[in-house]
Coordinates of C-alpha atoms and ligand atoms in Angstrom, one line a residue:
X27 CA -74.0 -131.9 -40.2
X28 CA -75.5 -128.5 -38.7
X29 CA -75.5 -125.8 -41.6
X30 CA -73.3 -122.8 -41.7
X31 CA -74.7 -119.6 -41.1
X32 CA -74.3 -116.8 -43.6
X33 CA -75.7 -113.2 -42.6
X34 CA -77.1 -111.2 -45.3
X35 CA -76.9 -107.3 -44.5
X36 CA -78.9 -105.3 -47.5
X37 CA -81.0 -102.4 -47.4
X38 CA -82.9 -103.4 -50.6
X39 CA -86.1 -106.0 -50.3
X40 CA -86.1 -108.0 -53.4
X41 CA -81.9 -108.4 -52.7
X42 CA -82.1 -109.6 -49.7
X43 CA -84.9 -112.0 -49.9
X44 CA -83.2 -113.2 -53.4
X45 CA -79.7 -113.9 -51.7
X46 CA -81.4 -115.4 -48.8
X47 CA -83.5 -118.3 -51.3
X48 CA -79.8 -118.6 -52.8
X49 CA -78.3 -119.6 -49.7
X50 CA -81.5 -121.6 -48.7
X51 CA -80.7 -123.6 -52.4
X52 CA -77.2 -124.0 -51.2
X53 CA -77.6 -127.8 -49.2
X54 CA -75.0 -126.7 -46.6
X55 CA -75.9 -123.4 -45.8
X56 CA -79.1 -121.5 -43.9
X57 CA -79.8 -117.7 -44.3
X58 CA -80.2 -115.1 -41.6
X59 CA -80.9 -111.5 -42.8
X60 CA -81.0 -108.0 -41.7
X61 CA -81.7 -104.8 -43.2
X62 CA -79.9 -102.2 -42.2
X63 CA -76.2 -101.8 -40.5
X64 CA -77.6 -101.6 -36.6
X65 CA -79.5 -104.7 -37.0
X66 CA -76.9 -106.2 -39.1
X67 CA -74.3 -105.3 -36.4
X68 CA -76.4 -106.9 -33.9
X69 CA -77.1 -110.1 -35.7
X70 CA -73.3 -110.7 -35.6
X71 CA -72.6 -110.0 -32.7
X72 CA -75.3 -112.5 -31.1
X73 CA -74.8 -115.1 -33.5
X74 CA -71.5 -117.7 -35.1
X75 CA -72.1 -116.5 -38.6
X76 CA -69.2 -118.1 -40.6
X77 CA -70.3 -115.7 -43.9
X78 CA -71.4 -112.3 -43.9
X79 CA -72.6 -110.7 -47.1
X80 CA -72.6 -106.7 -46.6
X81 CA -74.0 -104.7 -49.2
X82 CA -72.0 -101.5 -49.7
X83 CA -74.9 -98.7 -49.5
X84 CA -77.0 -99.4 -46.9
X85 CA -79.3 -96.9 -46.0
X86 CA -80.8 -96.5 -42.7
X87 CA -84.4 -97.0 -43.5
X88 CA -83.7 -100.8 -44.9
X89 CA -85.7 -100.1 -48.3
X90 CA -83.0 -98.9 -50.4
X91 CA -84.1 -95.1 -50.6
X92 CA -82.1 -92.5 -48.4
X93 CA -79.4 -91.3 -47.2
X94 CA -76.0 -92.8 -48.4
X95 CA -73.6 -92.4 -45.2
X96 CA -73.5 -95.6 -43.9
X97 CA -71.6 -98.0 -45.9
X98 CA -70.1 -101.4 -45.3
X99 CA -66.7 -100.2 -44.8
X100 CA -68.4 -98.5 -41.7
X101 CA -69.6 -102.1 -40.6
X102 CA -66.0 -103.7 -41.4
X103 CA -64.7 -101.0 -39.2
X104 CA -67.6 -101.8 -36.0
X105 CA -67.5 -105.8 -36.6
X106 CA -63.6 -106.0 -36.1
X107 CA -63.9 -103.6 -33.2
X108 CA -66.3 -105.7 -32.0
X109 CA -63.8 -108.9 -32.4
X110 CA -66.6 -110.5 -35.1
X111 CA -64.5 -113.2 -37.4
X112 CA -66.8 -114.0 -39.8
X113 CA -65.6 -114.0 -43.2
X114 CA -66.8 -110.6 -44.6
X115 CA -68.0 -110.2 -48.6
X116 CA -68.8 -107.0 -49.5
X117 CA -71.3 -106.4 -52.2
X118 CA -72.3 -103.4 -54.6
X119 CA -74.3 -102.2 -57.8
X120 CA -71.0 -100.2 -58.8
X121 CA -67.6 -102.1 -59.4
X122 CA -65.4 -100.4 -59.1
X123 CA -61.5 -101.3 -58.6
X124 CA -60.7 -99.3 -55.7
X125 CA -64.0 -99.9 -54.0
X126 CA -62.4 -103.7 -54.2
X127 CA -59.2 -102.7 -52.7
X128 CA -60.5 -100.5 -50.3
X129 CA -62.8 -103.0 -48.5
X130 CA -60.3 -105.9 -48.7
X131 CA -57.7 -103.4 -47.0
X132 CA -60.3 -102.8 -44.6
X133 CA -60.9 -106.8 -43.6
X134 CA -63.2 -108.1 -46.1
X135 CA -62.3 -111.4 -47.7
X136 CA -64.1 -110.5 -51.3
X137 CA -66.1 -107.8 -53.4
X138 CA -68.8 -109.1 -55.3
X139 CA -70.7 -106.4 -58.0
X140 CA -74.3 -106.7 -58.2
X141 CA -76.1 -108.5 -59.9
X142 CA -74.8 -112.0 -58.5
X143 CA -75.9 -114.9 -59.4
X144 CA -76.0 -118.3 -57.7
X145 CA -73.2 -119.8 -59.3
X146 CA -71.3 -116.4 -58.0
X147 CA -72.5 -116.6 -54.7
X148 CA -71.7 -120.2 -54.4
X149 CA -68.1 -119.6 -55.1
X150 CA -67.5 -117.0 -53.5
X151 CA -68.7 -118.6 -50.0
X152 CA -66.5 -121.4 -51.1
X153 CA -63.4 -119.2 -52.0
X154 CA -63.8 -117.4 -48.8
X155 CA -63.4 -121.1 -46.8
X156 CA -60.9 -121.9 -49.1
X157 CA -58.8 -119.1 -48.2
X158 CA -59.5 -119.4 -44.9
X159 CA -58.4 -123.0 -44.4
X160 CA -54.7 -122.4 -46.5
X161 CA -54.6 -119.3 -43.8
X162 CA -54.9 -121.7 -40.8
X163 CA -52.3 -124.2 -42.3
X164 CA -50.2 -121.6 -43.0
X165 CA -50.2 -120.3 -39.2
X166 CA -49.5 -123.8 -38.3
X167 CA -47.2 -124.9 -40.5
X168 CA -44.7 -121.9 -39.7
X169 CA -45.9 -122.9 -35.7
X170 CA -44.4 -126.5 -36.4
X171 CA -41.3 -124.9 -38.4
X172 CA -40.5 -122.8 -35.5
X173 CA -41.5 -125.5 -33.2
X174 CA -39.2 -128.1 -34.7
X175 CA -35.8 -126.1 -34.7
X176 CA -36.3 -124.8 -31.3
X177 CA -36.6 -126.1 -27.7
X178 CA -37.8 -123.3 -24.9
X179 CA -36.2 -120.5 -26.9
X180 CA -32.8 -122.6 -28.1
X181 CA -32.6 -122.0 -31.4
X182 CA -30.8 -125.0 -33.5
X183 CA -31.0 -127.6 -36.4
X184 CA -27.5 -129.1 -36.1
X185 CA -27.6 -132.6 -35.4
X186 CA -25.3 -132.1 -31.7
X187 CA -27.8 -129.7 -30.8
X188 CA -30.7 -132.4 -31.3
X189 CA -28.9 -134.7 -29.7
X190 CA -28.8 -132.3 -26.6
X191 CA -32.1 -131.9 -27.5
X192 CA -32.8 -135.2 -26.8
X193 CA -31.0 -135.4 -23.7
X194 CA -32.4 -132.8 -22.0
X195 CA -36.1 -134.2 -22.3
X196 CA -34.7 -137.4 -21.5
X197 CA -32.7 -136.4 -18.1
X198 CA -35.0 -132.9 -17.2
X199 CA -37.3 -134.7 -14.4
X200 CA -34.0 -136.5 -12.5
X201 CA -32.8 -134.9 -9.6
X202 CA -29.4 -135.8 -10.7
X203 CA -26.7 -133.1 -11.4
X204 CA -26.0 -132.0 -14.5
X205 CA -22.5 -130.3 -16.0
X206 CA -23.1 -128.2 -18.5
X207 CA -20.0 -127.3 -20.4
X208 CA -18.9 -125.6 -23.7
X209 CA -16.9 -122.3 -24.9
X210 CA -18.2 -118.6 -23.4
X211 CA -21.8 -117.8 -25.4
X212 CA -22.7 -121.5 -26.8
X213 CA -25.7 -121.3 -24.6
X214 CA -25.0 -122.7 -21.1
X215 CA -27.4 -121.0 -19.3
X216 CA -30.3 -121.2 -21.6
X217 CA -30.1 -125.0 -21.7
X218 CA -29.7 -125.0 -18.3
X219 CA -33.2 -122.6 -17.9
X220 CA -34.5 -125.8 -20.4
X221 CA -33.6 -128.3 -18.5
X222 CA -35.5 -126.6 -15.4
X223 CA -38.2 -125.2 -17.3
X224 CA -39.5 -128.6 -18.9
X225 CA -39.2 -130.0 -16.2
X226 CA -41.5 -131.4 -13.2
X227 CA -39.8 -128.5 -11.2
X228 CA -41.1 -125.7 -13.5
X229 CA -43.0 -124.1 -10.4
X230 CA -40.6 -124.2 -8.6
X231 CA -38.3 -121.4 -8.6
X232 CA -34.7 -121.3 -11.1
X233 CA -32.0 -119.8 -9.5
X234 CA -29.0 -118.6 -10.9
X235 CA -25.6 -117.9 -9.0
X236 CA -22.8 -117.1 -10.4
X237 CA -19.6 -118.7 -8.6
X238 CA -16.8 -116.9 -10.2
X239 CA -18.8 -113.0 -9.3
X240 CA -19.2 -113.2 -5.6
X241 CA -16.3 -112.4 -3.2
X242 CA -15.6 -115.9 -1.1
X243 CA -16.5 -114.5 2.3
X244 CA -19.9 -113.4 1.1
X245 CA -20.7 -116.5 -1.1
X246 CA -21.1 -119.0 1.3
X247 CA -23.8 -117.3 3.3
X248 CA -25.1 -116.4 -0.1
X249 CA -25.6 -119.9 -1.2
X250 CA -26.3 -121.4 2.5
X251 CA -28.4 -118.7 4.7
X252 CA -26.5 -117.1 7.4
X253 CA -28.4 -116.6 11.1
X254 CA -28.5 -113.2 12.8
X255 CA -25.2 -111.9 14.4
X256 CA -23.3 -115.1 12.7
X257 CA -20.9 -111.9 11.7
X258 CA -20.5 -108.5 11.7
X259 CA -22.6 -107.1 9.3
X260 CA -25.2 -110.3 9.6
X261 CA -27.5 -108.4 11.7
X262 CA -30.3 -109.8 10.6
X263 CA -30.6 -113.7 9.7
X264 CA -31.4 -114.6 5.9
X265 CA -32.2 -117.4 3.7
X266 CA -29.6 -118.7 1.3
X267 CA -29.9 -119.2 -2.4
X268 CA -30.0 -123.4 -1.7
X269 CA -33.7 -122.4 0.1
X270 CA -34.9 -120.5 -2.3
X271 CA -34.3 -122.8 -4.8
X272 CA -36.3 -125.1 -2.6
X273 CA -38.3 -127.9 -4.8
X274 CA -36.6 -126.1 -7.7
X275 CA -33.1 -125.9 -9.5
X276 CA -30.4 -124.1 -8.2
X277 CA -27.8 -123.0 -11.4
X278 CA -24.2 -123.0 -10.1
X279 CA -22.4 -121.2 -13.1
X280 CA -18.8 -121.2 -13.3
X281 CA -18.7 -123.5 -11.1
X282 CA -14.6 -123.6 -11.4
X283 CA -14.6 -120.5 -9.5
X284 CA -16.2 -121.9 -6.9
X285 CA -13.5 -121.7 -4.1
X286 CA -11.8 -124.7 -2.5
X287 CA -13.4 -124.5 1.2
X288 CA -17.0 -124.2 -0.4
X289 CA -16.1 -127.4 -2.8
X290 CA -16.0 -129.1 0.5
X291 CA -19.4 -127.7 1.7
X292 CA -21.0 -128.1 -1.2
X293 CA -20.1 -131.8 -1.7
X294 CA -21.9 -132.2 1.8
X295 CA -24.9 -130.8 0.5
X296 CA -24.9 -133.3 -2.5
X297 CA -24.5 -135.9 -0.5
X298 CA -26.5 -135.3 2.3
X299 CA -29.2 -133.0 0.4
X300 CA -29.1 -130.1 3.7
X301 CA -27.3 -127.2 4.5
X302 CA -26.4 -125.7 7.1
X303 CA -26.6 -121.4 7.4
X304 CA -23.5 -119.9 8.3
X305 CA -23.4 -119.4 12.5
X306 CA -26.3 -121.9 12.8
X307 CA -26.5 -125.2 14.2
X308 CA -29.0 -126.9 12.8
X309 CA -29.1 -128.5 9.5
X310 CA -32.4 -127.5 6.7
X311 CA -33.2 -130.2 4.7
X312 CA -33.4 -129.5 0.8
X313 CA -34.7 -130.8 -2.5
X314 CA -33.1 -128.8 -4.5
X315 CA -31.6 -130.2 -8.5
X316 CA -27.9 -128.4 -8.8
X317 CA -27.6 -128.0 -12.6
X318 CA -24.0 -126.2 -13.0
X319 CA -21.8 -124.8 -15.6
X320 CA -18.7 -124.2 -17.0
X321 CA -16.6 -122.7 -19.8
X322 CA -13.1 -124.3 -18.0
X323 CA -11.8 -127.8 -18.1
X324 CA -12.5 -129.2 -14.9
X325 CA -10.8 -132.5 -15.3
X326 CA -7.5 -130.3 -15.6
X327 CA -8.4 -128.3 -12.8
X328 CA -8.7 -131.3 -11.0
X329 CA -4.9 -132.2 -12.1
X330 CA -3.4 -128.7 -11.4
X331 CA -5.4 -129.6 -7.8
X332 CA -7.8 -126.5 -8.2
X333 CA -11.0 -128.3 -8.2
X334 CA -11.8 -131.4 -5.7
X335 CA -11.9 -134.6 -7.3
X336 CA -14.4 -136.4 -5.4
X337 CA -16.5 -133.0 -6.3
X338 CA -16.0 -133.5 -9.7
X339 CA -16.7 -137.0 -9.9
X340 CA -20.1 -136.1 -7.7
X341 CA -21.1 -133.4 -10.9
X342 CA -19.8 -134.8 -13.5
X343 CA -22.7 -137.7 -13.7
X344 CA -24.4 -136.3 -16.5
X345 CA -22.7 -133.8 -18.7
X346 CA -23.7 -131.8 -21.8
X347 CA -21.2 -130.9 -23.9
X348 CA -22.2 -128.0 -26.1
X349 CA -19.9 -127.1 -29.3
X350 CA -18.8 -123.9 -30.3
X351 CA -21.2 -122.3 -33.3
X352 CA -17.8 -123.1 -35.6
X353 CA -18.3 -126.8 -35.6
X354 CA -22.2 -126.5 -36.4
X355 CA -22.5 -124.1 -38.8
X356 CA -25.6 -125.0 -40.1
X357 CA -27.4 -123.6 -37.1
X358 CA -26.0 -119.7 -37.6
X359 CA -28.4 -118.7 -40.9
X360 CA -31.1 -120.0 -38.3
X361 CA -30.0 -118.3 -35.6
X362 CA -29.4 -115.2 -38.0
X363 CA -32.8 -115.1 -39.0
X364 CA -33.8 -115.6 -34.9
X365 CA -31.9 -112.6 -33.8
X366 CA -32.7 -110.2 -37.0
X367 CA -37.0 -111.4 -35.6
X368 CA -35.8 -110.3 -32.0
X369 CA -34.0 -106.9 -32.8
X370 CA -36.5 -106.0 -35.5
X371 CA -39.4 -105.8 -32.7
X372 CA -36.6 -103.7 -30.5
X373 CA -35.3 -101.4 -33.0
X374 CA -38.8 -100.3 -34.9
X375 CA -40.0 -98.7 -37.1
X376 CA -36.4 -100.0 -39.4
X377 CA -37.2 -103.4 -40.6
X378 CA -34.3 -105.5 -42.3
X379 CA -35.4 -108.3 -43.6
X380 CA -32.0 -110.6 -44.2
X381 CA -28.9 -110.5 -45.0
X382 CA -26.7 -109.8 -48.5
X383 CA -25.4 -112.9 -49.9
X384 CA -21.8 -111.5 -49.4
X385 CA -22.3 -110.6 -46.0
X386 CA -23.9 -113.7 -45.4
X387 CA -20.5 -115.6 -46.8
X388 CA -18.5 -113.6 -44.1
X389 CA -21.2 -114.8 -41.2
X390 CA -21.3 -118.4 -42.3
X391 CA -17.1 -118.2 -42.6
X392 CA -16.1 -116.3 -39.7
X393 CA -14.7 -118.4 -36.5
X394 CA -17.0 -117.3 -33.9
X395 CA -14.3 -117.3 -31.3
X396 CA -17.5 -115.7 -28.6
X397 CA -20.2 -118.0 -30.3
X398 CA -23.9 -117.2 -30.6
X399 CA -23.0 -114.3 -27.8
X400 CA -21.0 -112.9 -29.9
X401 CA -23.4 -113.6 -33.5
X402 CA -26.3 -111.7 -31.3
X403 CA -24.4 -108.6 -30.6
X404 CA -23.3 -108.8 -34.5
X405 CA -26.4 -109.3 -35.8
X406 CA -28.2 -106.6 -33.3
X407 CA -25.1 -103.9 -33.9
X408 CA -25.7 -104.5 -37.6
X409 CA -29.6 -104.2 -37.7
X410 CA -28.9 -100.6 -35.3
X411 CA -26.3 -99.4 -38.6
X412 CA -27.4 -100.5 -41.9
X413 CA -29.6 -98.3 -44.2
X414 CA -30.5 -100.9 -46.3
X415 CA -32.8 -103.5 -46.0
X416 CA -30.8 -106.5 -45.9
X417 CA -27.4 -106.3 -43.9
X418 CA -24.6 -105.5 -46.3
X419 CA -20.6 -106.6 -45.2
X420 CA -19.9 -102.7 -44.4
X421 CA -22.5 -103.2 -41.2
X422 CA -20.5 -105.8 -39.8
X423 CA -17.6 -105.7 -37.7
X424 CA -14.1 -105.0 -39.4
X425 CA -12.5 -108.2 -37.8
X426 CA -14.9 -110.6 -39.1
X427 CA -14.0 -110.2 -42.7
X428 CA -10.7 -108.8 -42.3
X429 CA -8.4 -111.3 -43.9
X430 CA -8.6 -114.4 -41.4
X431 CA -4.8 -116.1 -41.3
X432 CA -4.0 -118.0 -38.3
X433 CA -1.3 -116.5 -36.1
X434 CA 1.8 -119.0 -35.3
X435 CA 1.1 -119.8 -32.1
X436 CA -1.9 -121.4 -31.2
X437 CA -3.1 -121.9 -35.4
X438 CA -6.6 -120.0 -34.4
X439 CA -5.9 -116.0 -34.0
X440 CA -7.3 -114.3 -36.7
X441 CA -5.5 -111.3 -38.1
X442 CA -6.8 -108.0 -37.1
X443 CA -5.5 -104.9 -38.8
X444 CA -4.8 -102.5 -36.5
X445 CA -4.4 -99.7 -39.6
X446 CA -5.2 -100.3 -43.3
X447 CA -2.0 -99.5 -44.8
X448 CA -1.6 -102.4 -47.1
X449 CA 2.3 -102.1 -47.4
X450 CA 2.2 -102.8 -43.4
X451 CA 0.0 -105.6 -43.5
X452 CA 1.3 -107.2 -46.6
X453 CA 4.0 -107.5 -44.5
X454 CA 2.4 -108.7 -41.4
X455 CA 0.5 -111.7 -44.1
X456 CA 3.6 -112.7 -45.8
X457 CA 5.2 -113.5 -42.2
X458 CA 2.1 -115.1 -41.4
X459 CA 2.1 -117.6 -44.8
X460 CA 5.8 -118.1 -44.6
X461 CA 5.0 -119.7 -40.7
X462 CA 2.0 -121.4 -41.9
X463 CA 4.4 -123.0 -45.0
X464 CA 6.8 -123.6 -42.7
X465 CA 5.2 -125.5 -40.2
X466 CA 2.7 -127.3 -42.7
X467 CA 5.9 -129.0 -44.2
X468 CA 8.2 -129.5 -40.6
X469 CA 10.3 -126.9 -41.5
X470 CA 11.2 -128.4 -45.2
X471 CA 11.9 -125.1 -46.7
X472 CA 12.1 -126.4 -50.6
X473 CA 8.6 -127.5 -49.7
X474 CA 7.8 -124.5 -47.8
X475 CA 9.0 -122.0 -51.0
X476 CA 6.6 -124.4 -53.7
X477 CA 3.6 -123.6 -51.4
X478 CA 4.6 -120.2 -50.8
X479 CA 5.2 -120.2 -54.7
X480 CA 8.5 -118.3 -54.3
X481 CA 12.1 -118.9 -55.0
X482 CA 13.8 -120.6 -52.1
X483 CA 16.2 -118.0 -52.1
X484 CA 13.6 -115.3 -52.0
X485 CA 12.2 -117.9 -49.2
X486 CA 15.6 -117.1 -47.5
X487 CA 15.7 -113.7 -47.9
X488 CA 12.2 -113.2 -46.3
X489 CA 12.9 -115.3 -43.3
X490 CA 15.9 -112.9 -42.7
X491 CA 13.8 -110.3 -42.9
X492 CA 11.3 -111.3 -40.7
X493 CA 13.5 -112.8 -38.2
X494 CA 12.2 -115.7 -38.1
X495 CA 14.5 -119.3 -37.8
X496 CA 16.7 -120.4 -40.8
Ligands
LIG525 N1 -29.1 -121.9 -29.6 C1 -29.5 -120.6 -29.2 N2 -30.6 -120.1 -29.7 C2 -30.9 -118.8 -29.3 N3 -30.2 -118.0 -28.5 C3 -29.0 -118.5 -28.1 C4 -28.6 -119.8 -28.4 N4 -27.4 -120.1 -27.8 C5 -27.1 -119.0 -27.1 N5 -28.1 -118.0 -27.3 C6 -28.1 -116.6 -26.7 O1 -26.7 -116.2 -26.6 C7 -26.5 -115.6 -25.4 C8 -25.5 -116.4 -24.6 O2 -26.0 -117.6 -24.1 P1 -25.8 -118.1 -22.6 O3 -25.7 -117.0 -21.7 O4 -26.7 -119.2 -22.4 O5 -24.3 -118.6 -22.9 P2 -23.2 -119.2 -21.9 O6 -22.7 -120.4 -22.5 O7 -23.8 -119.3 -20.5 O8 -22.1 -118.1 -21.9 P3 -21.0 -117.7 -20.8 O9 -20.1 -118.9 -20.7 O10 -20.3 -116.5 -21.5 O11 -21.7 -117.4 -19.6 C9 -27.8 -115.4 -24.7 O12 -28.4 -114.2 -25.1 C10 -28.6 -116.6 -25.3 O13 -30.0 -116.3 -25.3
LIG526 MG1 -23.4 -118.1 -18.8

C-alpha cells in the first residue's frame, strides 16, 4: 500500500521536525515539510498531499521570529485558488474559538491548538478521512436519489411512469414509430426528447414539428423540402424537416392536426422511408424514426373519418399512454420539490425552501386539469410571490383551493368564484350538492334530501328555486 502524504507547513524548527517523526511513527503515513508559506504553497502545488498541517503564524524567515502577516488563512485562501484539495488542518499556540471558526469557514477541515500530541495528530488525520469519505457518499447517494426518480430530466416515482420508464429503454433504439399520447402538459414531448436522446440516434439531430401550428399549404414543403420555383414564393429550393431529421428522430406533435392530404403523404413516407420535395421529381431516401404525439383520441377521429385509418394503424404500433398527474399523485411532492430546485436558481437571491403543510394539502388535492404544465407555472408563480420561505396557500392560485364541487355536466368542473360574496355562492354550492344528491341516488329525492341532510320539502322548495327538474 503506497503511504499518504501529509505536508507539514511551520515556521518553527523543533515543530516541524517533531510533527514530521509523528507522522513517520504513523505506519500509513510519510512526512513532507516546509517552512514557510511560499515553499509550503509550492510543495502543494507539485505534489498529491492528502493532509496538510498549516500552522497559523508563519513567518517569512521559517524560524519562528518575525513578522506576523502571513498566516494560514492567507494559504487557505492561495491553495483553493490554486484548486489544491488536500484536506487542510490548521494549527496554533493560541486557541481560540473564532480562530476555529474562522479557518473552517475559510476551507480548513480542523483546528488543532498547540501543543499536539501523537494521539491528537493521529485522530485528527483520521477524522479528517473520515469526514471526507461520509462527504463522498453523501454526493453520491443524493446522485443515485436523483438518479433513480428521474430519466433524462422526467421527473417521476409513480409506478405508470416506471413502467414508461421501462418502455422507453426497452423500444428507444427501434426504428419503429411511436404514439405518444396523454392530456395537455403530462409530458409528451419530453419523453419523446427521451426516447431520442437515449437512443442510438442521439447524434443525430431531434426535430420537432408541430402539426396543428403550420398553415396546410406551407406544411407540406415544411416537412418534405420544396425545389426552387415549385411555387410562387419558392424561389429558392430548401430542405424539409424529414432531411434534417436525417439519421435522427423527427417529432410529429399533434399529429391529429395533421391534415387529410398530408395523412396520405406521410403514410408513403412510412412505408416507403423517402420523400419527395414539393415540385420535384425525384424521390430522397430517409432514415428517419417518426415519434408523434397527441392530446386527441385518434381512434375516434378515425370514426368521425378525420384521421386515416390505415395511418393510424401504421402509428399506432407502439403507444405510450401517459396519465394525467391526478391519477399519480405520488409523483407531484417530487415534482414540487423539482420545479421549486429549477425556479430557485432563476429567481435568486429569494430562496424558498418547501412548501407549508396546508398549502401542500391543496397541491396534493387539486385536479390538475393542465397537469405538470400547469404544477410548473404554479409552483414558479408561487416562488416569484411569496415572502416567506416556504410557500403558504395565499401564493397559490385562487381556483386551486377554492371550494372544488363538480359541476352537473361532465362531474369534473371545479367551481370557480367569480366574486367572494358568500350569500352568492352559497347559492351557487347548494345547486351544485342538490345535482350531485340527485344524480348520486337516480333522481330518488327521499334519498337525495337524507344526503343533503334536509327536509324533503325543503328539498322541494330548493329545486323550485333553482329551477332545476321536480
Ligand atoms: N415528469 C416530468 N418531470 C419534469 N418535468 C415535466 C414532467 N412532465 C412534464 N414536465 C414539464 O412540463 C411541461 C410540459 O411538458 P410537455 O411539453 O412535454 O407536455 P406535453 O404533453 O407535450 O403538453 P402539450 O400537450 O400541451 O403539448 C414542460 O415544461 C416539461 O418539462
Ligand atoms: Mg407538447
Amino acid at each position: 500500500m503506497t503511504k499518504k502524504r501529509v505536508l507539514i507547513i511551520d515556521d518553527e524548527f523543533e515543530i516541524r521536525s517533531l510533527l514530521g517523526k509523528y507522522i513517520e511513527k504513523m505506519k500509513d503515513y510519510e512526512p513532507c515539510i516546509a517552512k514557510d508559506l511560499r515553499e509550503g504553497l509550492e510543495l502543494a502545488r507539485n505534489n498529491d498531499f492528502e493532509h496538510i498541517l498549516c500552522d497559523y503564524y508563519l513567518s517569512p524567515n521559517g524560524n519562528g521570529a518575525g513578522r506576523d502577516d502571513q498566516t494560514a488563512i492567507e494559504f487557505l485562501r492561495r491553495a483553493r485558488a490554486a484548486g489544491i484539495t488536500s484536506n487542510i488542518i490548521v494549527m496554533s499556540g493560541k486557541a481560540e474559538v473564532d480562530m476555529a471558526v474562522h479557518v473552517t469557514k475559510m476551507g480548513a477541515v480542523d483546528y488543532l491548538a498547540k501543543p499536539i500530541t501523537f494521539a491528537q495528530l493521529e485522530f485528527a488525520l483520521k477524522r479528517a478521512e473520515e469526514r471526507e469519505k461520509l462527504f463522498k457518499e453523501n454526493v453520491q447517494l443524493k446522485q443515485q436519489v436523483e438518479e433513480k426518480y428521474s430519466f433524462s430530466n422526467i421527473v417521476a416515482r409513480s409506478p405508470q411512469m416506471e413502467r414508461i420508464f421501462s418502455v422507453i429503454e426497452k423500444v428507444k433504439d427501434y426504428k419503429t414509430t411511436v404514439l405518444v399520447t396523454g392530456e395537455s402538459g403530462t409530458g409528451k414531448e419530453l419523453v419523446s426528447r427521451a426516447l431520442h436522446f437515449n437512443s442510438i440516434r442521439k447524434h443525430a439531430p431531434f426535430v420537432a414539428v408541430n402539426c396543428g401550428g403550420i398553415p396546410e399549404n406551407l406544411l407540406e414543403s415544411e416537412l418534405f423540402g420544396h425545389i426552387k420555383g415549385a411555387f410562387t414564393d419558392a424561389v429558392r429550393s430548401k430542405r424539409g424537416l424529414f432531411e434534417e431529421a436525417q439519421g435522427g428522430t423527427l417529432f410529429l406533435d399533434e399529429i391529429g392536426e395533421l391534415p387529410m392530404t398530408l395523412q396520405v403523404k406521410l403514410l408513403r413516407v412510412l412505408q416507403e422511408h423517402e420523400i419527395r420535395p414539393v415540385g420535384d421529381t425525384r424521390t430522397i431516401k430517409v432514415d428517419v424514426r417518426i415519434v408523434a404525439a397527441t392530446a386527441r383520441n385518434l381512434g375516434e377521429l378515425v370514426r368521425k373519418g378525420r384521421f386515416r385509418e390505415d395511418l393510424y394503424y401504421r402509428i399506432n404500433v407502439l403507444t405510450i399512454v401517459i396519465p394525467p398527474l391526478r391519477e399519480r399523485r405520488e409523483d407531484i411532492r417530487l415534482l414540487i420539490n423539482h420545479f421549486i430546485d429549477k425556479y430557485n436558481e432563476v429567481i435568486k437571491p429569494k430562496k424558498v425552501t418547501g412548501v407549508s403543510p396546508e398549502a401542500m394539502q391543496v397541491l396534493m388535492n387539486y385536479r390538475w386539469p393542465g397537469n405538470v404544465r400547469e404544477l410548473e407555472n404554479v409552483i414558479e408563480r408561487a416562488l416569484v410571490l411569496t415572502e416567506h420561505e416556504t410557500i403558504q396557500i395565499e401564493d397559490l392560485p385562487l381556483n386551486l383551493y377554492a371550494m372544488e364541487v363538480p359541476s352537473e355536466g361532465d362531474g369534473k368542473g371545479e367551481f370557480i368564484p367569480e366574486a367572494l360574496s358568500i350569500k352568492k355562492n352559497a347559492k351557487k354550492i347548494e345547486k351544485r350538492l342538490i345535482t350531485i344528491a340527485l344524480a348520486k341516488t337516480n333522481g330518488n329525492k327521499t334519498q337525495a334530501a337524507q344526503l343533503l341532510e334536509i327536509s324533503l320539502p325543503a328539498l322541494l322548495y330548493k329545486m323550485k328555486e333553482y329551477g332545476l327538474n321536480t
